[in-house]
PDB file of C-alpha atoms in Angstrom:
ATOM      1  CA  MET Z 245     -46.296 105.745  25.806  1.00  0.00           C
ATOM      2  CA  SER Z 246     -46.929 108.128  28.298  1.00  0.00           C
ATOM      3  CA  GLU Z 247     -46.615 111.745  27.775  1.00  0.00           C
ATOM      4  CA  THR Z 248     -43.370 112.137  30.058  1.00  0.00           C
ATOM      5  CA  ALA Z 249     -41.651 108.895  28.628  1.00  0.00           C
ATOM      6  CA  ILE Z 250     -38.213 109.253  27.355  1.00  0.00           C
ATOM      7  CA  THR Z 251     -37.745 108.712  23.649  1.00  0.00           C
ATOM      8  CA  THR Z 252     -34.028 108.257  22.703  1.00  0.00           C
ATOM      9  CA  GLU Z 253     -34.464 106.018  19.680  1.00  0.00           C
ATOM     10  CA  LYS Z 254     -32.581 107.242  16.500  1.00  0.00           C
ATOM     11  CA  LYS Z 255     -34.916 109.599  14.552  1.00  0.00           C
ATOM     12  CA  GLU Z 256     -35.440 108.820  10.755  1.00  0.00           C
ATOM     13  CA  ASN Z 257     -35.232 112.476   9.766  1.00  0.00           C
ATOM     14  CA  SER Z 258     -32.836 114.774  11.506  1.00  0.00           C
ATOM     15  CA  GLU Z 259     -34.483 117.623  13.626  1.00  0.00           C
ATOM     16  CA  VAL Z 260     -32.234 120.703  14.259  1.00  0.00           C
ATOM     17  CA  ILE Z 261     -31.245 121.798  17.625  1.00  0.00           C
ATOM     18  CA  TYR Z 262     -29.365 125.118  17.861  1.00  0.00           C
ATOM     19  CA  ILE Z 263     -26.504 125.320  20.553  1.00  0.00           C
ATOM     20  CA  ALA Z 264     -25.448 128.862  21.338  1.00  0.00           C
ATOM     21  CA  GLY Z 265     -22.381 130.094  23.338  1.00  0.00           C
ATOM     22  CA  ASN Z 266     -18.989 128.562  23.938  1.00  0.00           C
ATOM     23  CA  THR Z 267     -19.241 124.734  22.757  1.00  0.00           C
ATOM     24  CA  LYS Z 268     -15.448 124.057  22.581  1.00  0.00           C
ATOM     25  CA  LEU Z 269     -15.337 122.020  25.642  1.00  0.00           C
ATOM     26  CA  LEU Z 270     -14.748 118.248  25.189  1.00  0.00           C
ATOM     27  CA  MET Z 271     -17.592 117.300  27.106  1.00  0.00           C
ATOM     28  CA  ILE Z 272     -19.944 119.565  25.136  1.00  0.00           C
ATOM     29  CA  GLN Z 273     -18.684 118.168  21.908  1.00  0.00           C
ATOM     30  CA  SER Z 274     -19.219 114.643  22.997  1.00  0.00           C
ATOM     31  CA  PHE Z 275     -22.827 115.393  24.055  1.00  0.00           C
ATOM     32  CA  LEU Z 276     -23.530 116.935  20.502  1.00  0.00           C
ATOM     33  CA  HIS Z 277     -21.966 114.097  18.753  1.00  0.00           C
ATOM     34  CA  GLU Z 278     -24.469 111.668  20.978  1.00  0.00           C
ATOM     35  CA  LEU Z 279     -27.373 113.673  19.849  1.00  0.00           C
ATOM     36  CA  GLU Z 280     -26.279 113.369  16.451  1.00  0.00           C
ATOM     37  CA  GLY Z 281     -26.175 109.646  16.834  1.00  0.00           C
ATOM     38  CA  LEU Z 282     -29.842 109.968  17.847  1.00  0.00           C
ATOM     39  CA  GLY Z 283     -30.930 111.733  14.858  1.00  0.00           C
ATOM     40  CA  LEU Z 284     -30.787 115.373  16.086  1.00  0.00           C
ATOM     41  CA  LYS Z 285     -28.680 117.805  14.059  1.00  0.00           C
ATOM     42  CA  PRO Z 286     -26.770 120.238  16.431  1.00  0.00           C
ATOM     43  CA  VAL Z 287     -26.103 123.747  14.791  1.00  0.00           C
ATOM     44  CA  GLN Z 288     -23.537 125.768  16.683  1.00  0.00           C
ATOM     45  CA  LEU Z 289     -23.715 129.395  16.669  1.00  0.00           C
ATOM     46  CA  ALA Z 290     -22.690 132.582  18.675  1.00  0.00           C
ATOM     47  CA  ALA Z 291     -24.607 133.777  21.453  1.00  0.00           C
ATOM     48  CA  SER Z 292     -25.611 137.214  20.005  1.00  0.00           C
ATOM     49  CA  GLN Z 293     -28.834 139.004  19.204  1.00  0.00           C
ATOM     50  CA  ALA Z 294     -27.814 139.382  15.581  1.00  0.00           C
ATOM     51  CA  THR Z 295     -27.446 135.379  15.282  1.00  0.00           C
ATOM     52  CA  LEU Z 296     -30.747 134.915  17.021  1.00  0.00           C
ATOM     53  CA  ASP Z 297     -32.387 137.346  14.612  1.00  0.00           C
ATOM     54  CA  GLU Z 298     -31.302 135.226  11.616  1.00  0.00           C
ATOM     55  CA  LEU Z 299     -33.091 131.888  13.058  1.00  0.00           C
ATOM     56  CA  PRO Z 300     -36.445 130.460  11.863  1.00  0.00           C
ATOM     57  CA  THR Z 301     -39.662 132.396  13.007  1.00  0.00           C
ATOM     58  CA  GLU Z 302     -41.244 129.218  14.126  1.00  0.00           C
ATOM     59  CA  PRO Z 303     -40.935 126.749  17.034  1.00  0.00           C
ATOM     60  CA  ILE Z 304     -37.253 125.634  17.301  1.00  0.00           C
ATOM     61  CA  HIS Z 305     -35.128 124.126  19.837  1.00  0.00           C
ATOM     62  CA  ILE Z 306     -32.348 126.255  21.265  1.00  0.00           C
ATOM     63  CA  MET Z 307     -29.644 125.667  24.045  1.00  0.00           C
ATOM     64  CA  LEU Z 308     -27.673 128.441  25.392  1.00  0.00           C
ATOM     65  CA  CYS Z 309     -24.636 127.719  27.290  1.00  0.00           C
ATOM     66  CA  LEU Z 310     -24.362 130.254  30.011  1.00  0.00           C
ATOM     67  CA  SER Z 311     -21.200 132.214  30.573  1.00  0.00           C
ATOM     68  CA  ASP Z 312     -20.399 135.674  32.094  1.00  0.00           C
ATOM     69  CA  ASP Z 313     -19.791 137.407  28.716  1.00  0.00           C
ATOM     70  CA  ILE Z 314     -23.229 136.795  27.265  1.00  0.00           C
ATOM     71  CA  ASP Z 315     -24.966 140.192  26.564  1.00  0.00           C
ATOM     72  CA  THR Z 316     -28.273 140.794  28.324  1.00  0.00           C
ATOM     73  CA  THR Z 317     -29.859 141.538  24.804  1.00  0.00           C
ATOM     74  CA  VAL Z 318     -29.634 137.685  24.248  1.00  0.00           C
ATOM     75  CA  PHE Z 319     -31.898 137.037  27.034  1.00  0.00           C
ATOM     76  CA  TYR Z 320     -34.359 139.629  25.963  1.00  0.00           C
ATOM     77  CA  THR Z 321     -34.331 138.459  22.417  1.00  0.00           C
ATOM     78  CA  LEU Z 322     -34.881 134.656  23.623  1.00  0.00           C
ATOM     79  CA  LYS Z 323     -37.816 135.854  25.852  1.00  0.00           C
ATOM     80  CA  ASN Z 324     -39.468 137.819  23.036  1.00  0.00           C
ATOM     81  CA  TYR Z 325     -39.041 135.043  20.421  1.00  0.00           C
ATOM     82  CA  SER Z 326     -39.969 132.286  22.782  1.00  0.00           C
ATOM     83  CA  LYS Z 327     -43.264 133.974  23.172  1.00  0.00           C
ATOM     84  CA  LYS Z 328     -43.717 135.294  19.738  1.00  0.00           C
ATOM     85  CA  TYR Z 329     -42.517 132.111  17.854  1.00  0.00           C
ATOM     86  CA  GLY Z 330     -42.859 129.394  20.276  1.00  0.00           C
ATOM     87  CA  TRP Z 331     -39.130 128.707  20.851  1.00  0.00           C
ATOM     88  CA  HIS Z 332     -38.189 126.019  23.115  1.00  0.00           C
ATOM     89  CA  VAL Z 333     -35.077 127.263  25.278  1.00  0.00           C
ATOM     90  CA  TYR Z 334     -32.758 125.310  27.479  1.00  0.00           C
ATOM     91  CA  PHE Z 335     -30.243 126.841  29.844  1.00  0.00           C
ATOM     92  CA  VAL Z 336     -26.781 125.039  30.722  1.00  0.00           C
ATOM     93  CA  ARG Z 337     -25.354 126.792  33.728  1.00  0.00           C
ATOM     94  CA  ASN Z 338     -22.339 124.938  34.502  1.00  0.00           C
ATOM     95  CA  ASP Z 339     -22.220 126.481  37.978  1.00  0.00           C
ATOM     96  CA  VAL Z 340     -22.349 129.974  36.605  1.00  0.00           C
ATOM     97  CA  GLY Z 341     -24.416 132.377  38.660  1.00  0.00           C
ATOM     98  CA  LEU Z 342     -27.594 133.962  37.233  1.00  0.00           C
ATOM     99  CA  SER Z 343     -27.602 137.676  36.776  1.00  0.00           C
ATOM    100  CA  MET Z 344     -30.802 139.752  37.524  1.00  0.00           C
ATOM    101  CA  THR Z 345     -31.684 139.782  33.630  1.00  0.00           C
ATOM    102  CA  GLU Z 346     -31.465 135.743  33.653  1.00  0.00           C
ATOM    103  CA  GLU Z 347     -33.467 135.691  36.879  1.00  0.00           C
ATOM    104  CA  GLU Z 348     -36.185 137.690  35.236  1.00  0.00           C
ATOM    105  CA  TYR Z 349     -35.968 135.570  32.164  1.00  0.00           C
ATOM    106  CA  MET Z 350     -36.532 132.407  34.115  1.00  0.00           C
ATOM    107  CA  LYS Z 351     -39.532 133.825  35.897  1.00  0.00           C
ATOM    108  CA  GLU Z 352     -41.251 134.941  32.733  1.00  0.00           C
ATOM    109  CA  THR Z 353     -40.583 132.077  30.388  1.00  0.00           C
ATOM    110  CA  SER Z 354     -39.762 128.832  32.470  1.00  0.00           C
ATOM    111  CA  PRO Z 355     -37.061 127.394  30.336  1.00  0.00           C
ATOM    112  CA  PHE Z 356     -35.398 124.070  31.122  1.00  0.00           C
ATOM    113  CA  VAL Z 357     -32.290 124.600  33.239  1.00  0.00           C
ATOM    114  CA  PHE Z 358     -29.267 122.181  33.509  1.00  0.00           C
ATOM    115  CA  THR Z 359     -27.136 123.001  36.341  1.00  0.00           C
ATOM    116  CA  ARG Z 360     -23.914 121.778  34.769  1.00  0.00           C
ATOM    117  CA  TRP Z 361     -22.067 119.714  32.099  1.00  0.00           C
ATOM    118  CA  PRO Z 362     -22.082 116.668  31.397  1.00  0.00           C
ATOM    119  CA  ILE Z 363     -25.722 115.987  30.550  1.00  0.00           C
ATOM    120  CA  SER Z 364     -26.959 112.606  29.888  1.00  0.00           C
ATOM    121  CA  THR Z 365     -28.893 112.142  26.661  1.00  0.00           C
ATOM    122  CA  ASP Z 366     -31.726 110.446  28.832  1.00  0.00           C
ATOM    123  CA  THR Z 367     -31.899 113.582  30.838  1.00  0.00           C
ATOM    124  CA  PHE Z 368     -32.113 115.989  27.792  1.00  0.00           C
ATOM    125  CA  PHE Z 369     -34.653 113.998  26.026  1.00  0.00           C
ATOM    126  CA  LYS Z 370     -36.950 114.152  29.092  1.00  0.00           C
ATOM    127  CA  ALA Z 371     -36.853 118.037  28.479  1.00  0.00           C
ATOM    128  CA  TYR Z 372     -37.047 117.689  24.701  1.00  0.00           C
ATOM    129  CA  ASN Z 373     -40.038 115.294  24.653  1.00  0.00           C
ATOM    130  CA  TRP Z 374     -41.670 117.707  27.222  1.00  0.00           C
ATOM    131  CA  ASN Z 375     -41.520 120.655  24.713  1.00  0.00           C
ATOM    132  CA  GLU Z 376     -42.636 118.529  21.961  1.00  0.00           C
ATOM    133  CA  ARG Z 377     -46.007 118.149  23.550  1.00  0.00           C
ATOM    134  CA  PRO Z 378     -48.811 120.513  22.790  1.00  0.00           C
ATOM    135  CA  ARG Z 379     -49.219 123.569  24.979  1.00  0.00           C
ATOM    136  CA  LYS Z 380     -49.986 122.765  28.341  1.00  0.00           C
ATOM    137  CA  ARG Z 381     -53.717 122.572  29.383  1.00  0.00           C
ATOM    138  CA  ILE Z 382     -55.188 124.292  32.263  1.00  0.00           C
ATOM    139  CA  LEU Z 383     -58.933 123.899  33.258  1.00  0.00           C
ATOM    140  CA  VAL Z 384     -60.530 127.012  35.210  1.00  0.00           C
ATOM    141  CA  VAL Z 385     -63.479 126.104  37.310  1.00  0.00           C
ATOM    142  CA  ASP Z 386     -65.402 129.113  38.736  1.00  0.00           C
ATOM    143  CA  ASP Z 387     -69.093 130.215  38.829  1.00  0.00           C
ATOM    144  CA  ASP Z 388     -68.006 133.757  38.292  1.00  0.00           C
ATOM    145  CA  VAL Z 389     -68.074 134.559  34.555  1.00  0.00           C
ATOM    146  CA  MET Z 390     -65.911 137.615  35.026  1.00  0.00           C
ATOM    147  CA  ILE Z 391     -63.194 135.572  36.841  1.00  0.00           C
ATOM    148  CA  LEU Z 392     -63.281 132.919  34.107  1.00  0.00           C
ATOM    149  CA  ARG Z 393     -62.693 135.480  31.408  1.00  0.00           C
ATOM    150  CA  LYS Z 394     -60.106 137.287  33.335  1.00  0.00           C
ATOM    151  CA  ILE Z 395     -57.851 134.159  34.033  1.00  0.00           C
ATOM    152  CA  LYS Z 396     -58.356 133.144  30.138  1.00  0.00           C
ATOM    153  CA  ALA Z 397     -57.200 136.491  29.036  1.00  0.00           C
ATOM    154  CA  LEU Z 398     -54.079 136.170  31.327  1.00  0.00           C
ATOM    155  CA  LEU Z 399     -53.064 132.699  30.282  1.00  0.00           C
ATOM    156  CA  GLN Z 400     -54.343 132.018  26.677  1.00  0.00           C
ATOM    157  CA  ASP Z 401     -51.168 133.264  25.085  1.00  0.00           C
ATOM    158  CA  THR Z 402     -49.103 130.612  26.831  1.00  0.00           C
ATOM    159  CA  TYR Z 403     -51.492 127.867  27.629  1.00  0.00           C
ATOM    160  CA  GLU Z 404     -54.592 125.916  26.315  1.00  0.00           C
ATOM    161  CA  VAL Z 405     -57.136 127.291  28.713  1.00  0.00           C
ATOM    162  CA  TYR Z 406     -60.609 125.638  29.127  1.00  0.00           C
ATOM    163  CA  LEU Z 407     -63.430 127.266  31.086  1.00  0.00           C
ATOM    164  CA  ILE Z 408     -66.061 125.553  33.388  1.00  0.00           C
ATOM    165  CA  SER Z 409     -68.572 127.189  35.606  1.00  0.00           C
ATOM    166  CA  SER Z 410     -69.829 124.456  37.904  1.00  0.00           C
ATOM    167  CA  GLY Z 411     -68.357 121.535  39.801  1.00  0.00           C
ATOM    168  CA  VAL Z 412     -70.454 118.874  38.223  1.00  0.00           C
ATOM    169  CA  ALA Z 413     -69.603 119.981  34.761  1.00  0.00           C
ATOM    170  CA  ALA Z 414     -65.905 119.989  35.698  1.00  0.00           C
ATOM    171  CA  LEU Z 415     -65.887 116.392  36.885  1.00  0.00           C
ATOM    172  CA  GLU Z 416     -67.754 115.399  33.752  1.00  0.00           C
ATOM    173  CA  PHE Z 417     -65.168 117.315  31.759  1.00  0.00           C
ATOM    174  CA  LEU Z 418     -62.233 115.586  33.275  1.00  0.00           C
ATOM    175  CA  GLU Z 419     -63.757 112.182  32.819  1.00  0.00           C
ATOM    176  CA  LYS Z 420     -63.292 112.657  29.069  1.00  0.00           C
ATOM    177  CA  HIS Z 421     -60.229 115.169  28.882  1.00  0.00           C
ATOM    178  CA  GLU Z 422     -56.800 115.501  30.128  1.00  0.00           C
ATOM    179  CA  VAL Z 423     -55.179 118.423  31.537  1.00  0.00           C
ATOM    180  CA  GLU Z 424     -51.911 119.503  33.393  1.00  0.00           C
ATOM    181  CA  LEU Z 425     -53.518 121.819  35.964  1.00  0.00           C
ATOM    182  CA  VAL Z 426     -56.946 122.632  37.421  1.00  0.00           C
ATOM    183  CA  LEU Z 427     -57.546 126.212  38.827  1.00  0.00           C
ATOM    184  CA  LEU Z 428     -60.517 125.582  41.084  1.00  0.00           C
ATOM    185  CA  ASP Z 429     -62.688 128.207  42.906  1.00  0.00           C
ATOM    186  CA  PHE Z 430     -62.838 127.424  46.561  1.00  0.00           C
ATOM    187  CA  MET Z 431     -66.371 128.612  47.137  1.00  0.00           C
ATOM    188  CA  MET Z 432     -69.162 127.530  44.812  1.00  0.00           C
ATOM    189  CA  PRO Z 433     -72.875 126.761  45.007  1.00  0.00           C
ATOM    190  CA  GLU Z 434     -73.967 123.162  45.096  1.00  0.00           C
ATOM    191  CA  MET Z 435     -70.501 121.715  45.180  1.00  0.00           C
ATOM    192  CA  ASP Z 436     -67.641 123.544  46.491  1.00  0.00           C
ATOM    193  CA  GLY Z 437     -63.749 123.425  45.562  1.00  0.00           C
ATOM    194  CA  PRO Z 438     -62.751 121.054  48.587  1.00  0.00           C
ATOM    195  CA  GLU Z 439     -65.543 118.701  47.658  1.00  0.00           C
ATOM    196  CA  ILE Z 440     -64.521 118.516  43.928  1.00  0.00           C
ATOM    197  CA  LEU Z 441     -60.920 118.061  44.830  1.00  0.00           C
ATOM    198  CA  GLY Z 442     -62.003 115.295  47.316  1.00  0.00           C
ATOM    199  CA  ARG Z 443     -63.735 113.504  44.435  1.00  0.00           C
ATOM    200  CA  LEU Z 444     -60.879 113.926  42.249  1.00  0.00           C
ATOM    201  CA  ARG Z 445     -58.399 112.253  44.716  1.00  0.00           C
ATOM    202  CA  LEU Z 446     -60.705 109.131  45.043  1.00  0.00           C
ATOM    203  CA  GLN Z 447     -60.505 108.548  41.222  1.00  0.00           C
ATOM    204  CA  ALA Z 448     -57.352 106.770  40.021  1.00  0.00           C
ATOM    205  CA  ALA Z 449     -57.070 109.014  36.891  1.00  0.00           C
ATOM    206  CA  THR Z 450     -57.265 112.303  38.775  1.00  0.00           C
ATOM    207  CA  SER Z 451     -55.751 111.283  42.085  1.00  0.00           C
ATOM    208  CA  LYS Z 452     -52.525 113.136  41.299  1.00  0.00           C
ATOM    209  CA  LEU Z 453     -53.955 115.673  39.075  1.00  0.00           C
ATOM    210  CA  PRO Z 454     -52.584 119.080  40.145  1.00  0.00           C
ATOM    211  CA  VAL Z 455     -54.958 121.417  41.687  1.00  0.00           C
ATOM    212  CA  ILE Z 456     -54.580 125.029  42.635  1.00  0.00           C
ATOM    213  CA  PHE Z 457     -57.413 126.691  44.479  1.00  0.00           C
ATOM    214  CA  LEU Z 458     -58.775 130.237  43.499  1.00  0.00           C
ATOM    215  CA  THR Z 459     -60.060 132.030  46.557  1.00  0.00           C
ATOM    216  CA  ALA Z 460     -61.047 135.308  47.777  1.00  0.00           C
ATOM    217  CA  LYS Z 461     -60.327 134.228  51.416  1.00  0.00           C
ATOM    218  CA  ASP Z 462     -56.801 134.543  52.929  1.00  0.00           C
ATOM    219  CA  ASP Z 463     -57.851 133.183  56.496  1.00  0.00           C
ATOM    220  CA  ARG Z 464     -55.801 130.548  58.134  1.00  0.00           C
ATOM    221  CA  GLU Z 465     -58.860 128.050  58.098  1.00  0.00           C
ATOM    222  CA  SER Z 466     -59.215 128.292  54.368  1.00  0.00           C
ATOM    223  CA  VAL Z 467     -55.448 127.781  53.858  1.00  0.00           C
ATOM    224  CA  ILE Z 468     -55.478 124.608  56.140  1.00  0.00           C
ATOM    225  CA  THR Z 469     -58.361 123.326  54.344  1.00  0.00           C
ATOM    226  CA  ALA Z 470     -56.741 123.479  50.905  1.00  0.00           C
ATOM    227  CA  LEU Z 471     -53.433 122.049  52.123  1.00  0.00           C
ATOM    228  CA  ASN Z 472     -55.225 119.088  53.939  1.00  0.00           C
ATOM    229  CA  ARG Z 473     -57.220 118.270  50.800  1.00  0.00           C
ATOM    230  CA  LYS Z 474     -53.834 117.752  49.059  1.00  0.00           C
ATOM    231  CA  ALA Z 475     -54.093 120.891  46.856  1.00  0.00           C
ATOM    232  CA  ASN Z 476     -50.979 121.992  45.184  1.00  0.00           C
ATOM    233  CA  GLY Z 477     -51.474 125.626  46.307  1.00  0.00           C
ATOM    234  CA  TYR Z 478     -53.978 128.581  46.303  1.00  0.00           C
ATOM    235  CA  ILE Z 479     -54.137 131.802  44.346  1.00  0.00           C
ATOM    236  CA  LEU Z 480     -55.857 134.959  45.857  1.00  0.00           C
ATOM    237  CA  LYS Z 481     -58.263 136.392  43.166  1.00  0.00           C
ATOM    238  CA  SER Z 482     -57.286 139.771  44.280  1.00  0.00           C
ATOM    239  CA  ARG Z 483     -53.558 139.549  43.322  1.00  0.00           C
ATOM    240  CA  ALA Z 484     -52.258 141.464  40.578  1.00  0.00           C
ATOM    241  CA  PRO Z 485     -52.507 139.879  37.078  1.00  0.00           C
ATOM    242  CA  ASN Z 486     -48.665 139.606  36.640  1.00  0.00           C
ATOM    243  CA  GLU Z 487     -48.602 137.856  39.932  1.00  0.00           C
ATOM    244  CA  ILE Z 488     -51.196 135.354  39.029  1.00  0.00           C
ATOM    245  CA  VAL Z 489     -49.367 134.487  35.859  1.00  0.00           C
ATOM    246  CA  GLU Z 490     -46.100 134.207  37.871  1.00  0.00           C
ATOM    247  CA  ILE Z 491     -47.683 131.670  40.159  1.00  0.00           C
ATOM    248  CA  ILE Z 492     -48.783 129.537  37.286  1.00  0.00           C
ATOM    249  CA  ASN Z 493     -45.395 129.719  35.466  1.00  0.00           C
ATOM    250  CA  ASP Z 494     -43.752 129.009  38.766  1.00  0.00           C
ATOM    251  CA  PHE Z 495     -45.895 125.805  39.051  1.00  0.00           C
ATOM    252  CA  PHE Z 496     -44.779 124.452  35.704  1.00  0.00           C
ATOM    253  CA  ARG Z 497     -41.224 125.514  36.288  1.00  0.00           C
ATOM    254  CA  LYS Z 498     -41.139 123.302  39.376  1.00  0.00           C
ATOM    255  CA  SER Z 499     -42.725 120.636  37.519  1.00  0.00           C
ATOM    256  CA  ILE Z 500     -39.967 120.874  34.729  1.00  0.00           C
ATOM    257  CA  ASN Z 501     -37.303 120.690  37.440  1.00  0.00           C
ATOM    258  CA  GLU Z 502     -38.840 117.698  39.228  1.00  0.00           C
ATOM    259  CA  LEU Z 503     -38.926 116.034  35.757  1.00  0.00           C
ATOM    260  CA  LEU Z 504     -35.234 116.293  35.319  1.00  0.00           C
ATOM    261  CA  ASN Z 505     -34.336 115.207  38.718  1.00  0.00           C
TER     262      ASN Z 505
END
């Protein structure tokens, strides 16, 4: 079964999913009943910091039903615990607009967001199965050891990061290992980024592998070259650390949204 396959068979042992917020709507109760039928155990609770503080300090699945009366401390708590304990968070907006605090949360944590009720169990399990996978894997390819160390330090708390210092070694690595994203230096000796990307696109196994260029150049010609080679974007090495992290988070956030649509 592929990593993005939907698994909706009934589970032998019930796994808990916490549902926070107003769950009284009939369509929400119907959704929770369907989850029970598929082996999950929905636990309904109040959307408050005190309630969240009592939950397990380990990876859990928690769905927040958004409403205008949810305190901002809930979002800060979810942000901290998703990073500290590996919580998997799902938002259901139901056409509720996002506050500045919620927008900030989205940028930093990349939760799954369902725009409205009802939610089909097939759609939910796409998100659930994605979260059940190991941490997303990123290969960083650059001949500058300092850049490799910098990128790893920025990403290692959230992602599984692999470092390679040459194009040839990167191609050999990708023949044996799967990753979800490659951060590829645009200019390298022996084999540069565009050539490596071209070779990846010729191989069936890596033809659709997401690649983002790392570059010190911001000229129009380099950008056009990156786009023509079907890269998924580019990152200036001179950008602030938090901006680099945000670009990576945004890439996976968009991947999540594409998965649900």
